Coordinates of C-alpha atoms in Angstrom, one line a residue:
X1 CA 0.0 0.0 0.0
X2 CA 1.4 3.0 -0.9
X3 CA 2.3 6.2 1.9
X4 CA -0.8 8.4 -0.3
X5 CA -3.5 5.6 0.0
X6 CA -2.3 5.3 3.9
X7 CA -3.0 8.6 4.7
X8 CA -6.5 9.0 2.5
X9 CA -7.9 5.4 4.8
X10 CA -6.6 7.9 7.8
X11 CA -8.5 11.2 6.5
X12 CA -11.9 9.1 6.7
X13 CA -11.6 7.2 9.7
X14 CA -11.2 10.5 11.3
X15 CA -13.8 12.2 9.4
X16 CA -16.2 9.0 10.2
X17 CA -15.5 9.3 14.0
X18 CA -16.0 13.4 14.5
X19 CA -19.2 13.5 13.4
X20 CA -18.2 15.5 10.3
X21 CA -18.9 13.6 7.6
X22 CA -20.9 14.0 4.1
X23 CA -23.9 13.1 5.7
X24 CA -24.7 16.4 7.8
X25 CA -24.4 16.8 11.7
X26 CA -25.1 14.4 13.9
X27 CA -28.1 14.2 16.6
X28 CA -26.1 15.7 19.2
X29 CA -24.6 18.3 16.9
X30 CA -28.1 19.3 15.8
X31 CA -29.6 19.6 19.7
X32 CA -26.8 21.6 20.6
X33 CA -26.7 23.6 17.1
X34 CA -30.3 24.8 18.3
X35 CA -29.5 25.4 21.8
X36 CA -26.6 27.9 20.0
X37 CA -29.5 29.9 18.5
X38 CA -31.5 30.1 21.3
X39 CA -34.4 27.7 20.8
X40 CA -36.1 26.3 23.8
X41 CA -36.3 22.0 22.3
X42 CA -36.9 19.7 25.1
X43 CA -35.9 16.7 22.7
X44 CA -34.4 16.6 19.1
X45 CA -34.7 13.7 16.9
X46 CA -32.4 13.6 13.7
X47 CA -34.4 11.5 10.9
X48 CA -32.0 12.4 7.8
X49 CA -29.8 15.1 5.7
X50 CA -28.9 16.1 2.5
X51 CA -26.4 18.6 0.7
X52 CA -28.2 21.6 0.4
X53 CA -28.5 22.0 -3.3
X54 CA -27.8 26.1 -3.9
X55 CA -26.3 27.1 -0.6
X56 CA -23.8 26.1 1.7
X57 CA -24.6 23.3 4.3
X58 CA -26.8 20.5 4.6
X59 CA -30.9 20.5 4.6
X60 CA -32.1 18.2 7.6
X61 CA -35.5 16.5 8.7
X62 CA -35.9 16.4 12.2
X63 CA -38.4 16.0 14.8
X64 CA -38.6 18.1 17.6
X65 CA -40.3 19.0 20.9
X66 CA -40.1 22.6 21.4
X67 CA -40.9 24.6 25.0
X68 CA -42.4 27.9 26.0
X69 CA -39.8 30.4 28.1
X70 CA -42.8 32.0 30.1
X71 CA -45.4 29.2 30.4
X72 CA -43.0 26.6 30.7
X73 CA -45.2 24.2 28.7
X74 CA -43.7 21.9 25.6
X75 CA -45.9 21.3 22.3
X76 CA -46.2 18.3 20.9
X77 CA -43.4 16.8 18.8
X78 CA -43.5 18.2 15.3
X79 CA -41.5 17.4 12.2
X80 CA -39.4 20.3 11.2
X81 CA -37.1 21.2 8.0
X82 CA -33.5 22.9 8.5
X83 CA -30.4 23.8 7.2
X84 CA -27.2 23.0 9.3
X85 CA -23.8 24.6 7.9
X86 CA -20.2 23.7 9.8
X87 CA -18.5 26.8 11.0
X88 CA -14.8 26.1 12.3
X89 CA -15.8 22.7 13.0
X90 CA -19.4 23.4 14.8
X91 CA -22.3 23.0 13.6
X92 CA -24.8 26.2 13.0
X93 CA -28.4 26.1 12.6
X94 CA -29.4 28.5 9.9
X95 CA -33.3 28.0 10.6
X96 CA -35.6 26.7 9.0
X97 CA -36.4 26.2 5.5
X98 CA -39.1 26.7 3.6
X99 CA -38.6 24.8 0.2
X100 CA -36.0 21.9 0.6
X101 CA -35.4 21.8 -3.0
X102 CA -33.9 25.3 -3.0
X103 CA -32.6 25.3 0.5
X104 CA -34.3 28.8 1.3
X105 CA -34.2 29.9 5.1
X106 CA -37.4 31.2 6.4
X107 CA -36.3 34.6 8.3
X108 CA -36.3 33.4 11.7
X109 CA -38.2 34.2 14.8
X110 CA -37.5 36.6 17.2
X111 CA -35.5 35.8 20.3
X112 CA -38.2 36.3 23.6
X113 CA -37.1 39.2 25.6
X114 CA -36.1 38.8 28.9
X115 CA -38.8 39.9 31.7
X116 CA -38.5 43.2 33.6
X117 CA -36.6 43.4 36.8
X118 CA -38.3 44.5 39.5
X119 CA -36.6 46.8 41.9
X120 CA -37.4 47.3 45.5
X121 CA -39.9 50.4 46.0
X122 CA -39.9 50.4 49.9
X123 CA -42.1 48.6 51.9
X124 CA -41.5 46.0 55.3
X125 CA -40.7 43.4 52.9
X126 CA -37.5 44.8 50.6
X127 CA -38.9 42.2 47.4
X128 CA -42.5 42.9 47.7
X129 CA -43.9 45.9 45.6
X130 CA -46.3 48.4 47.0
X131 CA -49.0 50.0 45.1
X132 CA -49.6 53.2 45.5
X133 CA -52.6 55.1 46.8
X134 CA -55.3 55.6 44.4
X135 CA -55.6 59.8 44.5
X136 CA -58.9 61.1 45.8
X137 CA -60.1 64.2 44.2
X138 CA -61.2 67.3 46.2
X139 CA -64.5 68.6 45.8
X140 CA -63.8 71.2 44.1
X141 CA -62.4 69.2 41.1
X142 CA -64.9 67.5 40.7
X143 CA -66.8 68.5 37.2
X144 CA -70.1 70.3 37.3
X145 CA -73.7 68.5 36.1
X146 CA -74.0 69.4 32.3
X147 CA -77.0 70.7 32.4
X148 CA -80.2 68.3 30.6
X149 CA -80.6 69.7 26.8
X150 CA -83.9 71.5 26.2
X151 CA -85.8 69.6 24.1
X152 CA -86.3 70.9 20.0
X153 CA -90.5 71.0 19.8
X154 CA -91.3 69.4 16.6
X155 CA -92.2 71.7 13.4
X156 CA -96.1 71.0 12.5
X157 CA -96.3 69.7 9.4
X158 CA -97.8 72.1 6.8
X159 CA -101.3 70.6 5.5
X160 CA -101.7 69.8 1.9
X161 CA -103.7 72.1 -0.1
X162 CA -107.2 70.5 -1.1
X163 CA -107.0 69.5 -5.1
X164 CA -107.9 71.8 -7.5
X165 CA -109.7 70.7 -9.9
X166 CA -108.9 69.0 -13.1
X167 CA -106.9 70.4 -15.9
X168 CA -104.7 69.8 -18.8
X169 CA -101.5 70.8 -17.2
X170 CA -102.0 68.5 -14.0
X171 CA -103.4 65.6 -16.0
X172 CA -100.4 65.7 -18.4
X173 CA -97.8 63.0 -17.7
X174 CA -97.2 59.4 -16.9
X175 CA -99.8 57.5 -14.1
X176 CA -99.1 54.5 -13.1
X177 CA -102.4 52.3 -11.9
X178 CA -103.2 51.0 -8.1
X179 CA -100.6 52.7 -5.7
X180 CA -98.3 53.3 -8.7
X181 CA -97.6 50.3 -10.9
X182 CA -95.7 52.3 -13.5
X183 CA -94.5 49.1 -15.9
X184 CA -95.9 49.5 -18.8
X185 CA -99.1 46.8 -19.0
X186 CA -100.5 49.2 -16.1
X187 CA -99.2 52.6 -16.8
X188 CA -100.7 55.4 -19.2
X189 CA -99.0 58.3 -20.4
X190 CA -101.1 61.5 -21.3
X191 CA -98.3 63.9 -23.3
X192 CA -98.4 67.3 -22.8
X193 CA -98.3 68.0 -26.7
X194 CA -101.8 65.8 -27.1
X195 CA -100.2 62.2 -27.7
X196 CA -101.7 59.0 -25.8
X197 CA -99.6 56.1 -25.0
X198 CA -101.7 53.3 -23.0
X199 CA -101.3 49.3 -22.4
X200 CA -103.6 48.6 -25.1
X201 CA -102.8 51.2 -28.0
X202 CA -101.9 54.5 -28.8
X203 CA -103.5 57.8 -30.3
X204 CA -104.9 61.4 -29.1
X205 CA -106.2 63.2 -25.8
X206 CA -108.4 65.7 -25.3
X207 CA -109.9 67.3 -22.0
X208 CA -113.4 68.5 -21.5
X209 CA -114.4 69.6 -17.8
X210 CA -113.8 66.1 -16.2
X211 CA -114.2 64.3 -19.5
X212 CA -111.2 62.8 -21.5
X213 CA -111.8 61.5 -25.0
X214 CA -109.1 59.3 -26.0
X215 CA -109.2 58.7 -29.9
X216 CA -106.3 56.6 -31.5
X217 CA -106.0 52.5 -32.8
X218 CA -105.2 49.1 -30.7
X219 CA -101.9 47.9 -30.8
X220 CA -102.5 44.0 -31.3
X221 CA -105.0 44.1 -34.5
X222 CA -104.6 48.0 -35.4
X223 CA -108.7 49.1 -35.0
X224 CA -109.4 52.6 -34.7
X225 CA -111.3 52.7 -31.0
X226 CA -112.8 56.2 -29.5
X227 CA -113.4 56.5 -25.5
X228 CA -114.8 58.9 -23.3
X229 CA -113.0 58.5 -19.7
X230 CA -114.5 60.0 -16.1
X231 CA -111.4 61.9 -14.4
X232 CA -111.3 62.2 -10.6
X233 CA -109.1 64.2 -8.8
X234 CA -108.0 63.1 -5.4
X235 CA -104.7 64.5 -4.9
X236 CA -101.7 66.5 -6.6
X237 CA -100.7 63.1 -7.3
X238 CA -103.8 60.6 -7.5
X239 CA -107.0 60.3 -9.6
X240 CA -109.5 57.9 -10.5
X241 CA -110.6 57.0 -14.6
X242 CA -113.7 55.2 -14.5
X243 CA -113.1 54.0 -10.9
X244 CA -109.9 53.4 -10.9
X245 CA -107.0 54.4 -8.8
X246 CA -104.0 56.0 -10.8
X247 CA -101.0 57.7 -9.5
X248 CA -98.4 59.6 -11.2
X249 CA -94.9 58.1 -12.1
X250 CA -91.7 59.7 -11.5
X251 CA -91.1 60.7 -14.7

């Protein structure tokens, strides 16, 4: 055996035996690799490790059961994903990773701050803290009674005129039957300029006292058709033709 081939069998017996290895750190290098950066693991178990693929370092699967700093209680063991580089011949965890196939390091957590000290403020027992007295205010700082707002009587409502009677003007426009059905299968429309658009035709208005006279053609068959309709005013906005309730449309 030659003095090169001596020394290479030497190189990885030594590598094998510190831990070192191609294989990523051990499970004692990784529980004391996360005590370096602070976390709080009760128990570590290593389950297996890679070369990272785009960074230094090696990306390992672990399980681990992780503890609280103030409550003192431990989760449940969870499976975790790190990377683990060797720094002068230590182990670092980097934290943990977020996709193993790139090896990218999820920005770590930050470290619990330690609780406020409490210092001695007096008292016949120098580690017990006294509260101090709750002030009492003087009489005279005390604020004065607002005094109860005067109540805003109501404005009385101005009564509607009673209708006038009926006219071209007010009957000109679009009425809408019952309490205002203004679709157009219950609405008519009386133009101002004379025109007549109902549900069931179309022609030509006119007004006689309380009298319109409605002359024009059906829409379905095109007859010529002549009516004399009964106009009752019961409001600025409401009437009756031949019985029946209309009132006007918005527009």
């Amino acid at each position: 055996m030659t003095r090169v081939g001596a020394l290479l069998i030497v190189t990885l017996a030594l590598s094998a035996c510190s831990g070192l290895g191609q294989d990523g750190p051990s499970q004692d290098e990784m529980i004391d690799a996360l005590a370096r950066r602070g976390e709080k693991v009760q128990s570590t178990e290593r389950i297996a490790c890679k070369a990272a693929p785009s960074l230094p370092g090696y990306i390992c699967d672990f399980k681990s059961v992780a503890c609280s700093a103030y409550t003192k209680k431990c989760d449940k063991s969870s499976q975790r994903t790190g990377r683990f580089v060797q720094v002068s011949g230590s182990w670092m965890f980097m934290g943990d990773v977020n996709d193993p196939g790139r090896g990218t390091v999820a920005a770590p957590e930050p470290m619990p701050s330690a609780p406020p000290v409490v210092t001695d403020l007096g008292g016949t027992d120098g580690n017990a803290m006294v509260a101090p007295p709750t002030p009492v205010p003087s009489p005279t700082t005390l604020p004065s009674p607002k005094p109860s707002p005067t109540p805003t009587p109501k404005a009385t409502p101005t009564p509607k005129p009673t209708p006038a009677g009926v006219n071209r003007t007010w009957l000109s426009g679009r009425w809408g039957a019952g309490e205002g059905d203004c679709s157009a299968r219950r609405a008519v429309n009386f133009g101002a300029g004379g025109g007549f658009y109902g549900k069931r035709g179309i022609g030509t208005w006119t007004l006689k006292g309380k009298t319109v006279t409605v002359t024009g053609k059906y829409t379905e068959d095109d007859k010529p058709f002549t009516q004399n309709l009964g106009v009752e005013r019961s409001g600025d906005d409401a009437m009756t033709i031949e019985g029946k309730r209309y009132h006007r449309c918005p527009n």
